[in-house]
mmCIF file of C-alpha atoms and ligand atoms in Angstrom:
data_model
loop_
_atom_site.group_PDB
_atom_site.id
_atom_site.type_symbol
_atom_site.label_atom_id
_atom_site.label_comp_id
_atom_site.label_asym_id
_atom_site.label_seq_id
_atom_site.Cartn_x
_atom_site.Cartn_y
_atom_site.Cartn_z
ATOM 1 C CA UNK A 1 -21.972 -6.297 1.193
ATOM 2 C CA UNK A 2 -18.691 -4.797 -0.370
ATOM 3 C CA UNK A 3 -16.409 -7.382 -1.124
ATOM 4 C CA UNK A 4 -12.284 -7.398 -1.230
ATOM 5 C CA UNK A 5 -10.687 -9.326 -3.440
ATOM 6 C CA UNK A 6 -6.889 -9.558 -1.941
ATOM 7 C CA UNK A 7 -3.761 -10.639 -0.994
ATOM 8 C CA UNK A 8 -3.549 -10.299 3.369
ATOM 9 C CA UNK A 9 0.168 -9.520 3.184
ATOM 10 C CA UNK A 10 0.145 -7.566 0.050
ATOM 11 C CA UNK A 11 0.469 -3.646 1.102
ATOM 12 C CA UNK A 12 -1.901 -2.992 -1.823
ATOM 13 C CA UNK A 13 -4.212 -5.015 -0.307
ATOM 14 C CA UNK A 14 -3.581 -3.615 2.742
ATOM 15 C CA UNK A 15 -3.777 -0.233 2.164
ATOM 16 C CA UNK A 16 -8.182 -0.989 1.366
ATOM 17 C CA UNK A 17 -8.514 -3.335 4.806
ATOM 18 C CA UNK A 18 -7.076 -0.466 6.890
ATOM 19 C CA UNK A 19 -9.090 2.744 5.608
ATOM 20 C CA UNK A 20 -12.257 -0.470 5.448
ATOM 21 C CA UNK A 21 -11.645 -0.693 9.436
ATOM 22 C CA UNK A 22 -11.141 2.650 10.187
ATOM 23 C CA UNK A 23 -14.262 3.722 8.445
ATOM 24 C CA UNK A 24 -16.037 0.656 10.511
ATOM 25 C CA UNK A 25 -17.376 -0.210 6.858
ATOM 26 C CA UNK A 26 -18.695 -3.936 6.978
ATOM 27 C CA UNK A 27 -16.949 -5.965 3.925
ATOM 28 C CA UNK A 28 -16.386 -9.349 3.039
ATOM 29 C CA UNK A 29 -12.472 -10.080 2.550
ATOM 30 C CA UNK A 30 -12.172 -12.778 -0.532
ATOM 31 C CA UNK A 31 -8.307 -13.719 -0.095
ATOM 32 C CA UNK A 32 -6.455 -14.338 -3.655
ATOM 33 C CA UNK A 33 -3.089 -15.717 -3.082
ATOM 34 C CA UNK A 34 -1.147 -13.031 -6.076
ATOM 35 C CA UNK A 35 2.047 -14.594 -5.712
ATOM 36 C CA UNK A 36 0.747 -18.294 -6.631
ATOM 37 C CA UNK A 37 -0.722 -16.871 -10.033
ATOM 38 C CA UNK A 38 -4.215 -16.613 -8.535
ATOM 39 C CA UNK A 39 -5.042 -13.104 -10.154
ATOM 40 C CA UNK A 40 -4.827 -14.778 -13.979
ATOM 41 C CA UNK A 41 -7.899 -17.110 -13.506
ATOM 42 C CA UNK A 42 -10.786 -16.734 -16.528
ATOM 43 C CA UNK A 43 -12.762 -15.483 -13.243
ATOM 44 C CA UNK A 44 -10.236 -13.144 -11.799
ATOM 45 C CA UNK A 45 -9.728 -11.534 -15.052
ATOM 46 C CA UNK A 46 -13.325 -11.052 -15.653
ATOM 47 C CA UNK A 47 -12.764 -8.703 -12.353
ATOM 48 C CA UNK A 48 -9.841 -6.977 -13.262
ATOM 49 C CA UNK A 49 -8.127 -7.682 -16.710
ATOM 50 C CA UNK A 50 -4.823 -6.348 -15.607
ATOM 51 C CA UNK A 51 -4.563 -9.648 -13.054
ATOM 52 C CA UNK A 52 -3.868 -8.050 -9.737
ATOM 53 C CA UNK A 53 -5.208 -7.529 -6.406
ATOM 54 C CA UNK A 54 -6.655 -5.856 -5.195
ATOM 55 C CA UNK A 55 -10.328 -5.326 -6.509
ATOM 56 C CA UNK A 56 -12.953 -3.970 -5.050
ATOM 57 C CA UNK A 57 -16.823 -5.705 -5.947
ATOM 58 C CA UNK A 58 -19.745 -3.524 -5.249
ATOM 59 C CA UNK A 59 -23.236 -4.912 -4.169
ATOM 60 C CA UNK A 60 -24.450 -4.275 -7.871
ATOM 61 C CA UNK A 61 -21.366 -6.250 -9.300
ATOM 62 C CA UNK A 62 -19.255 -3.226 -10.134
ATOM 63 C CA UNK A 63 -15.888 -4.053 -9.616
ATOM 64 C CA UNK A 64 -12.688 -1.641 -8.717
ATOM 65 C CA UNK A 65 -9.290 -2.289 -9.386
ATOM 66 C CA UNK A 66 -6.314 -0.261 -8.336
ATOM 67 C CA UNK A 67 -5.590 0.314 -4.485
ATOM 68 C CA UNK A 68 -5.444 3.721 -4.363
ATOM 69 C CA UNK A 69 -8.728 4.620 -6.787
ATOM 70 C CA UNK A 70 -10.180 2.065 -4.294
ATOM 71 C CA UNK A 71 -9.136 4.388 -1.426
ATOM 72 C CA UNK A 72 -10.440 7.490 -3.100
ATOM 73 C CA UNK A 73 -13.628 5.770 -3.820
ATOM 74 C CA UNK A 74 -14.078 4.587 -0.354
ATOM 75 C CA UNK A 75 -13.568 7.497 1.106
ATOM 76 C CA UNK A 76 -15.474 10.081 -0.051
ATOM 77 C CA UNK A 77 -17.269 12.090 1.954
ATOM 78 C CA UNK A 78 -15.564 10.932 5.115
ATOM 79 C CA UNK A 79 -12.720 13.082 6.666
ATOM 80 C CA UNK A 80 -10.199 10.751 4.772
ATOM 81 C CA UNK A 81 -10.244 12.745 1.965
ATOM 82 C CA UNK A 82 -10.017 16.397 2.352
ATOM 83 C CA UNK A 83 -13.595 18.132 0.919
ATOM 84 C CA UNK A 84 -10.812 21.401 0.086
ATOM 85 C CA UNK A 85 -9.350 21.427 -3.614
ATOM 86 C CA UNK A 86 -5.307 22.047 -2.695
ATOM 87 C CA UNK A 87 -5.650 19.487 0.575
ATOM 88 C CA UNK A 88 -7.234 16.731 -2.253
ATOM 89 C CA UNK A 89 -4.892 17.427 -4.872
ATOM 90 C CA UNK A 90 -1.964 17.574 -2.292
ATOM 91 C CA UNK A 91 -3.361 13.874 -0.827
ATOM 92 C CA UNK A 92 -3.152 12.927 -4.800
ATOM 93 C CA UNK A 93 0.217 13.814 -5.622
ATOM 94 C CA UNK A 94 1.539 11.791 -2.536
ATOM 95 C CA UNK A 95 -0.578 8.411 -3.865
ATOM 96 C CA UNK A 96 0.683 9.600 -7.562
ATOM 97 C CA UNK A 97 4.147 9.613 -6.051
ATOM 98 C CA UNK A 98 3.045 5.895 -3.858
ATOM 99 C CA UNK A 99 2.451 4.334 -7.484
ATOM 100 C CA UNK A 100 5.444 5.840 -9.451
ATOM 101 C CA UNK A 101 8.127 6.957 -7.586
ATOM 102 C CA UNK A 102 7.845 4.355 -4.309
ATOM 103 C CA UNK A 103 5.886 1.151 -4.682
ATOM 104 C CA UNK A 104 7.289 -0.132 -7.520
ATOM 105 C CA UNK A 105 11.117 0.219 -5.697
ATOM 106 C CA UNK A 106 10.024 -0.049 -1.935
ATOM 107 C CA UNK A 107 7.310 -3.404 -1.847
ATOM 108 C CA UNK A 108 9.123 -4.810 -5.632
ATOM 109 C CA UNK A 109 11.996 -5.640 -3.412
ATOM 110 C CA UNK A 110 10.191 -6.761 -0.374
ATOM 111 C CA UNK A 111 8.288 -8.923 -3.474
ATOM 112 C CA UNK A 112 11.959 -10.674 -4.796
ATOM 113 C CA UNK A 113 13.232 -10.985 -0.996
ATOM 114 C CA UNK A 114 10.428 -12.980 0.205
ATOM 115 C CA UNK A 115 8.665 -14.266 -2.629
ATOM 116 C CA UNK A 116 11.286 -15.695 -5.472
ATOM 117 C CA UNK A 117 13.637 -18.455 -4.824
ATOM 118 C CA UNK A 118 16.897 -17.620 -3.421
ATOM 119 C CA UNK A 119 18.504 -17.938 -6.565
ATOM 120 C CA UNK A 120 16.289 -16.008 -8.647
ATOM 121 C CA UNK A 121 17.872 -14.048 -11.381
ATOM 122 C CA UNK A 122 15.442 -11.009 -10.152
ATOM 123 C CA UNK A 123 17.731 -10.782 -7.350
ATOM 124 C CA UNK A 124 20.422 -9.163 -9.412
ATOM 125 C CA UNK A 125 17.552 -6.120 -9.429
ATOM 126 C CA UNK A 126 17.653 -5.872 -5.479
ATOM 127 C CA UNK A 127 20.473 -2.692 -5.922
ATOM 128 C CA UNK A 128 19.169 -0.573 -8.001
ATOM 129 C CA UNK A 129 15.614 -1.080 -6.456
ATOM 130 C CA UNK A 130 16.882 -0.545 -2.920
ATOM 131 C CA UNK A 131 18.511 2.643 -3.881
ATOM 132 C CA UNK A 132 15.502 4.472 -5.747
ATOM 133 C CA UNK A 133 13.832 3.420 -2.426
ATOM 134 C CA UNK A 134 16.435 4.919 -0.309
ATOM 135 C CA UNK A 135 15.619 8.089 -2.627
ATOM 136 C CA UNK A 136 11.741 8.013 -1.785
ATOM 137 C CA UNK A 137 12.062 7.876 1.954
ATOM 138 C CA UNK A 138 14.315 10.489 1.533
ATOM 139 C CA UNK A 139 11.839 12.420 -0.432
ATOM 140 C CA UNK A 140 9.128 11.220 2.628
ATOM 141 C CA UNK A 141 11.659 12.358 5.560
ATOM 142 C CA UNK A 142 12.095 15.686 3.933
ATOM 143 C CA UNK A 143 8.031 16.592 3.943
ATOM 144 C CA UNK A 144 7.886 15.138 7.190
ATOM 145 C CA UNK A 145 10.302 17.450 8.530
ATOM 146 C CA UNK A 146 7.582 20.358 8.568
ATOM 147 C CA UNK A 147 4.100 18.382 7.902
ATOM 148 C CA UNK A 148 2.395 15.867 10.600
ATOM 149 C CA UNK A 149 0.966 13.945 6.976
ATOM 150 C CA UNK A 150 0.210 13.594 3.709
ATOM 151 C CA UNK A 151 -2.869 14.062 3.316
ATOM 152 C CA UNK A 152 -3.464 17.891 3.564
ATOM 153 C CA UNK A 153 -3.773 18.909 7.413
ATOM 154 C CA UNK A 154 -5.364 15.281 8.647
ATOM 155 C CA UNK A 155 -4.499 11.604 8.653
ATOM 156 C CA UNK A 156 -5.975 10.061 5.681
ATOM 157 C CA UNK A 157 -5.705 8.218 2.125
ATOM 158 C CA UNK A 158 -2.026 9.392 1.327
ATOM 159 C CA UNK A 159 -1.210 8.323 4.397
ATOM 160 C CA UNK A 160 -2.699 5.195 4.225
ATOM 161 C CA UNK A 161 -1.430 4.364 1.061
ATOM 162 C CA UNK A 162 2.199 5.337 2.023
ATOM 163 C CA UNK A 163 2.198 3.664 4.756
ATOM 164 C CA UNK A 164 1.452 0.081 3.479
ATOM 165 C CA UNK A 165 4.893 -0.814 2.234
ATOM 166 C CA UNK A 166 6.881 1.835 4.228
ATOM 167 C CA UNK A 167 5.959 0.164 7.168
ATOM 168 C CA UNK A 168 7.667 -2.900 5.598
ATOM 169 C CA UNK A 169 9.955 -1.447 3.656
ATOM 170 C CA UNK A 170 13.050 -3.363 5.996
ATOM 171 C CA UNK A 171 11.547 -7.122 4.287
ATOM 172 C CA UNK A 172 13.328 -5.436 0.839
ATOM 173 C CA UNK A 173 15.837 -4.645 3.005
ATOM 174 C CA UNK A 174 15.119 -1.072 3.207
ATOM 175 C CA UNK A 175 15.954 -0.169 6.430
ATOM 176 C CA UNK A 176 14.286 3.000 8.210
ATOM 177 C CA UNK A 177 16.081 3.978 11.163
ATOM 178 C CA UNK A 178 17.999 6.786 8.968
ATOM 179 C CA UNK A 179 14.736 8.720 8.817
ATOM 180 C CA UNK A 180 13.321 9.900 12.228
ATOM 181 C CA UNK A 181 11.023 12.204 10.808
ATOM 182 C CA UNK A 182 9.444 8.876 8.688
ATOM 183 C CA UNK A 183 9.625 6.772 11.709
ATOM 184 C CA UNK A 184 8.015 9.309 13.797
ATOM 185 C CA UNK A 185 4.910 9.419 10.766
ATOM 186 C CA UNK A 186 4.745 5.597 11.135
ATOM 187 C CA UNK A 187 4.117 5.574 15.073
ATOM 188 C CA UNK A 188 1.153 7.974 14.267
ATOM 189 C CA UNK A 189 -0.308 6.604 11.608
ATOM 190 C CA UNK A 190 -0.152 2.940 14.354
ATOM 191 C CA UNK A 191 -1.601 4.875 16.848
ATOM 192 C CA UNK A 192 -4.727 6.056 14.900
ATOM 193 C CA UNK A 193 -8.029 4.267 15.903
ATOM 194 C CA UNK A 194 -9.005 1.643 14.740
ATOM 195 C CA UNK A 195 -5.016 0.407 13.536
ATOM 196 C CA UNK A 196 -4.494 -2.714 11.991
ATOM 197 C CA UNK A 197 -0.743 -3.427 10.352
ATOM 198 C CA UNK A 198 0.078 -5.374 7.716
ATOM 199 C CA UNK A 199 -0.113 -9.098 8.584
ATOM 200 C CA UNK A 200 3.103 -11.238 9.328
ATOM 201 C CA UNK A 201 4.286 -12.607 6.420
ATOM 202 C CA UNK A 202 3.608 -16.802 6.048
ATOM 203 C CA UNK A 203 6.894 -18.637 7.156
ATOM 204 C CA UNK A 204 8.486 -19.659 4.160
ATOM 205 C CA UNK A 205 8.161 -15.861 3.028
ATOM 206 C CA UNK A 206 9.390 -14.808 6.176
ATOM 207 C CA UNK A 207 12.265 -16.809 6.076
ATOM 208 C CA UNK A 208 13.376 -15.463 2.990
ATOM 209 C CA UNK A 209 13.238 -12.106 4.060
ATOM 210 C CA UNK A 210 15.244 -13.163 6.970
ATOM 211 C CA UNK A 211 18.005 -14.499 4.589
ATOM 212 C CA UNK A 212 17.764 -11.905 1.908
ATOM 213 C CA UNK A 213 16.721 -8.633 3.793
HETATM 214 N N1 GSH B 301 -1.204 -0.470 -9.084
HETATM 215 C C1 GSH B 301 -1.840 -1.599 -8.480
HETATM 216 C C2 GSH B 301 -0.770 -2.655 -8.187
HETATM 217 C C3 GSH B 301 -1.406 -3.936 -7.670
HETATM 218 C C4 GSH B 301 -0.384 -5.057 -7.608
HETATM 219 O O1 GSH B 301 0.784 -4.926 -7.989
HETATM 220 N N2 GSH B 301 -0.876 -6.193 -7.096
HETATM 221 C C5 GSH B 301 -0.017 -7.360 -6.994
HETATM 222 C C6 GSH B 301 0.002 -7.821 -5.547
HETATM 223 S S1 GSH B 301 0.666 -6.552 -4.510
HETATM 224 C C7 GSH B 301 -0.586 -8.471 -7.856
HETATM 225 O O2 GSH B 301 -1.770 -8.752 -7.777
HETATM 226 N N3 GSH B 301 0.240 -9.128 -8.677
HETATM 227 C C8 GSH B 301 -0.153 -10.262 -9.437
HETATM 228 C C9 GSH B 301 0.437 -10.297 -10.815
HETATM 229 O O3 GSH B 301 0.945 -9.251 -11.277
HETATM 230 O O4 GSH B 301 0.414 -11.370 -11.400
HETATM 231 C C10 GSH B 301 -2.572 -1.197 -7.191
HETATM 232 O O5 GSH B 301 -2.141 -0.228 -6.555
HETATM 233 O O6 GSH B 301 -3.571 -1.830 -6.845
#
Protein backbone atom coordinates (compact mmCIF):
# COMPACT_ATOMS: atom_id res chain seq x y z
CA UNK A 1 0.00 0.00 0.00
CA UNK A 2 1.18 3.68 -0.70
CA UNK A 3 2.58 5.09 2.22
CA UNK A 4 2.74 9.00 3.53
CA UNK A 5 5.39 10.06 5.27
CA UNK A 6 4.04 13.48 7.06
CA UNK A 7 3.43 16.04 9.28
CA UNK A 8 -0.87 16.05 10.08
CA UNK A 9 -0.84 19.83 10.51
CA UNK A 10 1.70 20.63 7.96
CA UNK A 11 -0.29 22.10 4.73
CA UNK A 12 2.35 20.25 2.67
CA UNK A 13 1.36 17.33 4.15
CA UNK A 14 -1.94 18.16 3.80
CA UNK A 15 -2.22 19.07 0.50
CA UNK A 16 -1.32 14.71 -0.41
CA UNK A 17 -4.07 13.43 2.46
CA UNK A 18 -6.78 15.55 0.79
CA UNK A 19 -6.37 14.73 -3.10
CA UNK A 20 -5.45 10.74 -1.21
CA UNK A 21 -9.25 10.97 0.15
CA UNK A 22 -10.81 12.44 -2.57
CA UNK A 23 -9.43 9.94 -4.97
CA UNK A 24 -10.68 7.16 -2.23
CA UNK A 25 -6.95 5.87 -2.75
CA UNK A 26 -6.15 3.45 0.28
CA UNK A 27 -2.66 4.68 1.96
CA UNK A 28 -0.95 4.21 5.03
CA UNK A 29 -0.25 7.72 6.83
CA UNK A 30 3.41 7.37 8.66
CA UNK A 31 3.27 10.71 10.86
CA UNK A 32 6.90 12.52 11.17
CA UNK A 33 6.73 15.24 13.64
CA UNK A 34 8.98 18.12 11.08
CA UNK A 35 9.06 20.63 13.62
CA UNK A 36 10.86 18.31 16.38
CA UNK A 37 13.78 17.59 13.79
CA UNK A 38 12.22 14.26 12.79
CA UNK A 39 12.90 14.68 8.92
CA UNK A 40 17.03 14.63 9.61
CA UNK A 41 17.11 10.95 10.88
CA UNK A 42 19.91 8.54 8.88
CA UNK A 43 16.39 6.84 7.89
CA UNK A 44 14.44 9.86 6.90
CA UNK A 45 17.19 11.07 4.81
CA UNK A 46 17.61 7.85 3.07
CA UNK A 47 13.83 8.90 1.89
CA UNK A 48 14.32 12.27 1.03
CA UNK A 49 17.86 13.91 1.39
CA UNK A 50 16.50 17.38 1.49
CA UNK A 51 14.85 16.42 5.21
CA UNK A 52 11.25 17.35 4.77
CA UNK A 53 7.88 16.02 4.66
CA UNK A 54 6.27 15.08 2.96
CA UNK A 55 7.36 11.86 0.98
CA UNK A 56 5.58 9.70 -0.75
CA UNK A 57 6.83 5.55 -0.61
CA UNK A 58 5.57 3.42 -3.38
CA UNK A 59 4.83 -0.40 -2.96
CA UNK A 60 8.24 -1.10 -4.83
CA UNK A 61 10.16 1.31 -2.37
CA UNK A 62 10.24 4.31 -4.67
CA UNK A 63 9.98 7.20 -2.71
CA UNK A 64 8.55 10.93 -3.68
CA UNK A 65 9.40 13.99 -2.16
CA UNK A 66 7.92 17.37 -2.82
CA UNK A 67 4.05 17.97 -2.18
CA UNK A 68 3.09 19.17 -5.23
CA UNK A 69 5.17 16.51 -7.69
CA UNK A 70 3.37 14.16 -5.21
CA UNK A 71 0.03 15.68 -6.32
CA UNK A 72 0.86 15.53 -9.98
CA UNK A 73 1.95 12.02 -9.60
CA UNK A 74 -1.12 10.99 -7.82
CA UNK A 75 -3.25 12.28 -9.97
CA UNK A 76 -2.80 11.36 -13.23
CA UNK A 77 -5.27 10.15 -15.16
CA UNK A 78 -8.02 11.19 -12.80
CA UNK A 79 -10.02 14.45 -13.48
CA UNK A 80 -7.57 16.24 -11.00
CA UNK A 81 -5.35 17.01 -13.51
CA UNK A 82 -6.64 18.34 -16.70
CA UNK A 83 -5.73 15.59 -19.77
CA UNK A 84 -5.70 19.31 -22.08
CA UNK A 85 -2.11 20.96 -22.53
CA UNK A 86 -3.10 24.92 -21.58
CA UNK A 87 -5.63 23.57 -18.56
CA UNK A 88 -2.23 21.40 -17.22
CA UNK A 89 0.17 24.01 -17.74
CA UNK A 90 -2.33 26.66 -16.32
CA UNK A 91 -2.84 24.08 -13.02
CA UNK A 92 1.24 24.25 -13.04
CA UNK A 93 1.86 27.78 -12.97
CA UNK A 94 -0.61 28.19 -9.95
CA UNK A 95 1.50 25.21 -7.85
CA UNK A 96 4.79 27.03 -9.43
CA UNK A 97 3.37 30.21 -7.97
CA UNK A 98 2.16 27.86 -4.39
CA UNK A 99 6.06 27.05 -4.02
CA UNK A 100 7.62 30.50 -4.91
CA UNK A 101 5.57 33.26 -4.63
CA UNK A 102 3.05 31.96 -1.55
CA UNK A 103 4.18 29.12 0.67
CA UNK A 104 7.27 30.24 1.61
CA UNK A 105 5.46 33.86 2.95
CA UNK A 106 1.87 32.48 3.76
CA UNK A 107 2.59 28.85 5.98
CA UNK A 108 6.63 30.39 6.94
CA UNK A 109 4.73 32.70 9.15
CA UNK A 110 2.04 30.43 10.34
CA UNK A 111 5.56 28.17 10.96
CA UNK A 112 7.32 31.19 13.42
CA UNK A 113 3.74 32.04 15.03
CA UNK A 114 3.04 28.67 16.25
CA UNK A 115 6.08 26.79 16.18
CA UNK A 116 9.22 29.02 17.65
CA UNK A 117 9.31 30.34 21.08
CA UNK A 118 7.79 33.60 21.70
CA UNK A 119 10.93 35.24 21.75
CA UNK A 120 12.44 33.88 18.77
CA UNK A 121 14.61 36.18 16.82
CA UNK A 122 12.64 34.75 13.56
CA UNK A 123 9.89 36.80 14.75
CA UNK A 124 11.52 39.99 13.63
CA UNK A 125 10.74 38.23 9.92
CA UNK A 126 6.86 38.13 10.68
CA UNK A 127 6.53 41.82 8.56
CA UNK A 128 7.99 41.39 5.70
CA UNK A 129 6.58 37.76 5.40
CA UNK A 130 3.04 38.89 6.17
CA UNK A 131 3.19 41.50 3.54
CA UNK A 132 4.51 39.34 0.45
CA UNK A 133 1.53 37.21 1.68
CA UNK A 134 -0.86 40.00 1.64
CA UNK A 135 0.58 40.37 -2.08
CA UNK A 136 -0.26 36.62 -3.05
CA UNK A 137 -3.84 36.62 -1.92
CA UNK A 138 -4.06 39.60 -3.70
CA UNK A 139 -2.67 38.00 -6.73
CA UNK A 140 -5.37 34.84 -5.76
CA UNK A 141 -8.46 37.40 -5.29
CA UNK A 142 -7.71 38.96 -8.59
CA UNK A 143 -8.00 35.39 -10.72
CA UNK A 144 -10.78 34.58 -8.65
CA UNK A 145 -12.62 37.50 -9.68
CA UNK A 146 -13.42 35.83 -13.20
CA UNK A 147 -12.33 31.96 -12.66
CA UNK A 148 -14.33 29.37 -10.26
CA UNK A 149 -10.36 27.67 -9.82
CA UNK A 150 -7.12 27.06 -10.53
CA UNK A 151 -6.90 24.32 -12.04
CA UNK A 152 -8.10 24.94 -15.68
CA UNK A 153 -12.09 24.70 -15.78
CA UNK A 154 -12.40 21.97 -12.67
CA UNK A 155 -11.47 21.64 -9.02
CA UNK A 156 -8.23 19.96 -8.79
CA UNK A 157 -4.32 19.89 -7.87
CA UNK A 158 -3.80 23.79 -7.97
CA UNK A 159 -6.49 24.02 -5.99
CA UNK A 160 -5.56 21.65 -3.64
CA UNK A 161 -2.27 22.80 -3.23
CA UNK A 162 -3.40 26.48 -2.73
CA UNK A 163 -5.63 25.77 -0.54
CA UNK A 164 -3.51 24.03 2.20
CA UNK A 165 -2.04 27.10 3.82
CA UNK A 166 -4.60 29.67 2.51
CA UNK A 167 -7.04 28.07 4.45
CA UNK A 168 -4.74 28.84 7.43
CA UNK A 169 -3.19 31.60 6.36
CA UNK A 170 -4.94 33.77 9.67
CA UNK A 171 -2.36 31.29 12.22
CA UNK A 172 0.58 33.74 10.42
CA UNK A 173 -1.69 36.21 11.02
CA UNK A 174 -2.78 36.64 7.56
CA UNK A 175 -6.12 37.49 7.77
CA UNK A 176 -8.66 36.78 4.76
CA UNK A 177 -11.74 38.58 5.15
CA UNK A 178 -10.29 41.43 2.66
CA UNK A 179 -10.67 38.95 -0.19
CA UNK A 180 -14.28 37.75 -0.90
CA UNK A 181 -13.51 36.39 -4.09
CA UNK A 182 -10.65 34.00 -2.05
CA UNK A 183 -13.04 33.30 0.66
CA UNK A 184 -15.72 32.43 -1.68
CA UNK A 185 -12.85 29.73 -3.50
CA UNK A 186 -12.26 28.35 0.04
CA UNK A 187 -16.07 27.48 0.80
CA UNK A 188 -15.93 25.48 -2.54
CA UNK A 189 -13.03 23.85 -2.39
CA UNK A 190 -14.77 22.66 1.68
CA UNK A 191 -17.69 21.72 0.04
CA UNK A 192 -16.14 19.27 -2.51
CA UNK A 193 -16.70 15.51 -1.68
CA UNK A 194 -14.93 13.84 0.13
CA UNK A 195 -13.41 17.32 2.25
CA UNK A 196 -11.13 16.94 4.90
CA UNK A 197 -9.32 20.38 6.36
CA UNK A 198 -6.27 20.73 7.78
CA UNK A 199 -6.18 19.33 11.34
CA UNK A 200 -6.33 21.66 14.51
CA UNK A 201 -3.15 22.55 15.44
CA UNK A 202 -1.75 20.62 18.98
CA UNK A 203 -2.33 23.08 21.98
CA UNK A 204 0.85 24.47 22.70
CA UNK A 205 0.99 25.43 18.84
CA UNK A 206 -2.30 26.71 19.03
CA UNK A 207 -1.67 28.82 21.76
CA UNK A 208 1.00 30.50 20.14
CA UNK A 209 -0.88 31.34 17.27
CA UNK A 210 -3.41 32.72 19.58
CA UNK A 211 -0.73 35.08 21.12
CA UNK A 212 1.21 35.84 18.02
CA UNK A 213 -1.44 35.75 15.14
N1 LIG B 1 8.76 22.20 -1.17
C1 LIG B 1 8.45 21.20 -0.19
C2 LIG B 1 8.44 21.87 1.19
C3 LIG B 1 8.25 20.83 2.28
C4 LIG B 1 8.49 21.44 3.65
O1 LIG B 1 8.84 22.61 3.81
N2 LIG B 1 8.27 20.58 4.66
C5 LIG B 1 8.47 21.03 6.03
C6 LIG B 1 7.18 20.80 6.80
S1 LIG B 1 5.87 21.76 6.10
C7 LIG B 1 9.58 20.20 6.66
O2 LIG B 1 9.55 18.98 6.55
N3 LIG B 1 10.54 20.83 7.32
C8 LIG B 1 11.56 20.16 8.06
C9 LIG B 1 12.91 20.80 7.94
O3 LIG B 1 13.10 21.64 7.04
O4 LIG B 1 13.74 20.48 8.78
C10 LIG B 1 7.09 20.55 -0.49
O5 LIG B 1 6.24 21.21 -1.08
O6 LIG B 1 6.90 19.38 -0.14
Amino acid sequence: MTTVYGFSVSGNCHKVRLLLEQLEQPYRWVEVDSAAGETHTPEFLARNPNAKVPVLELDDGRTLPESNAILCWLAEGTPFLPDDRWARAQALRWMFFEQYSHEPYVAVARFICGWTPADSPRRADLPRLRERGHQALAVMERHLASNRWFTGAEYGVADIALFAYTSVAHHGGIAVDGYPALRDWLARVAATPRFVPVPEADPAAAALIAQSA
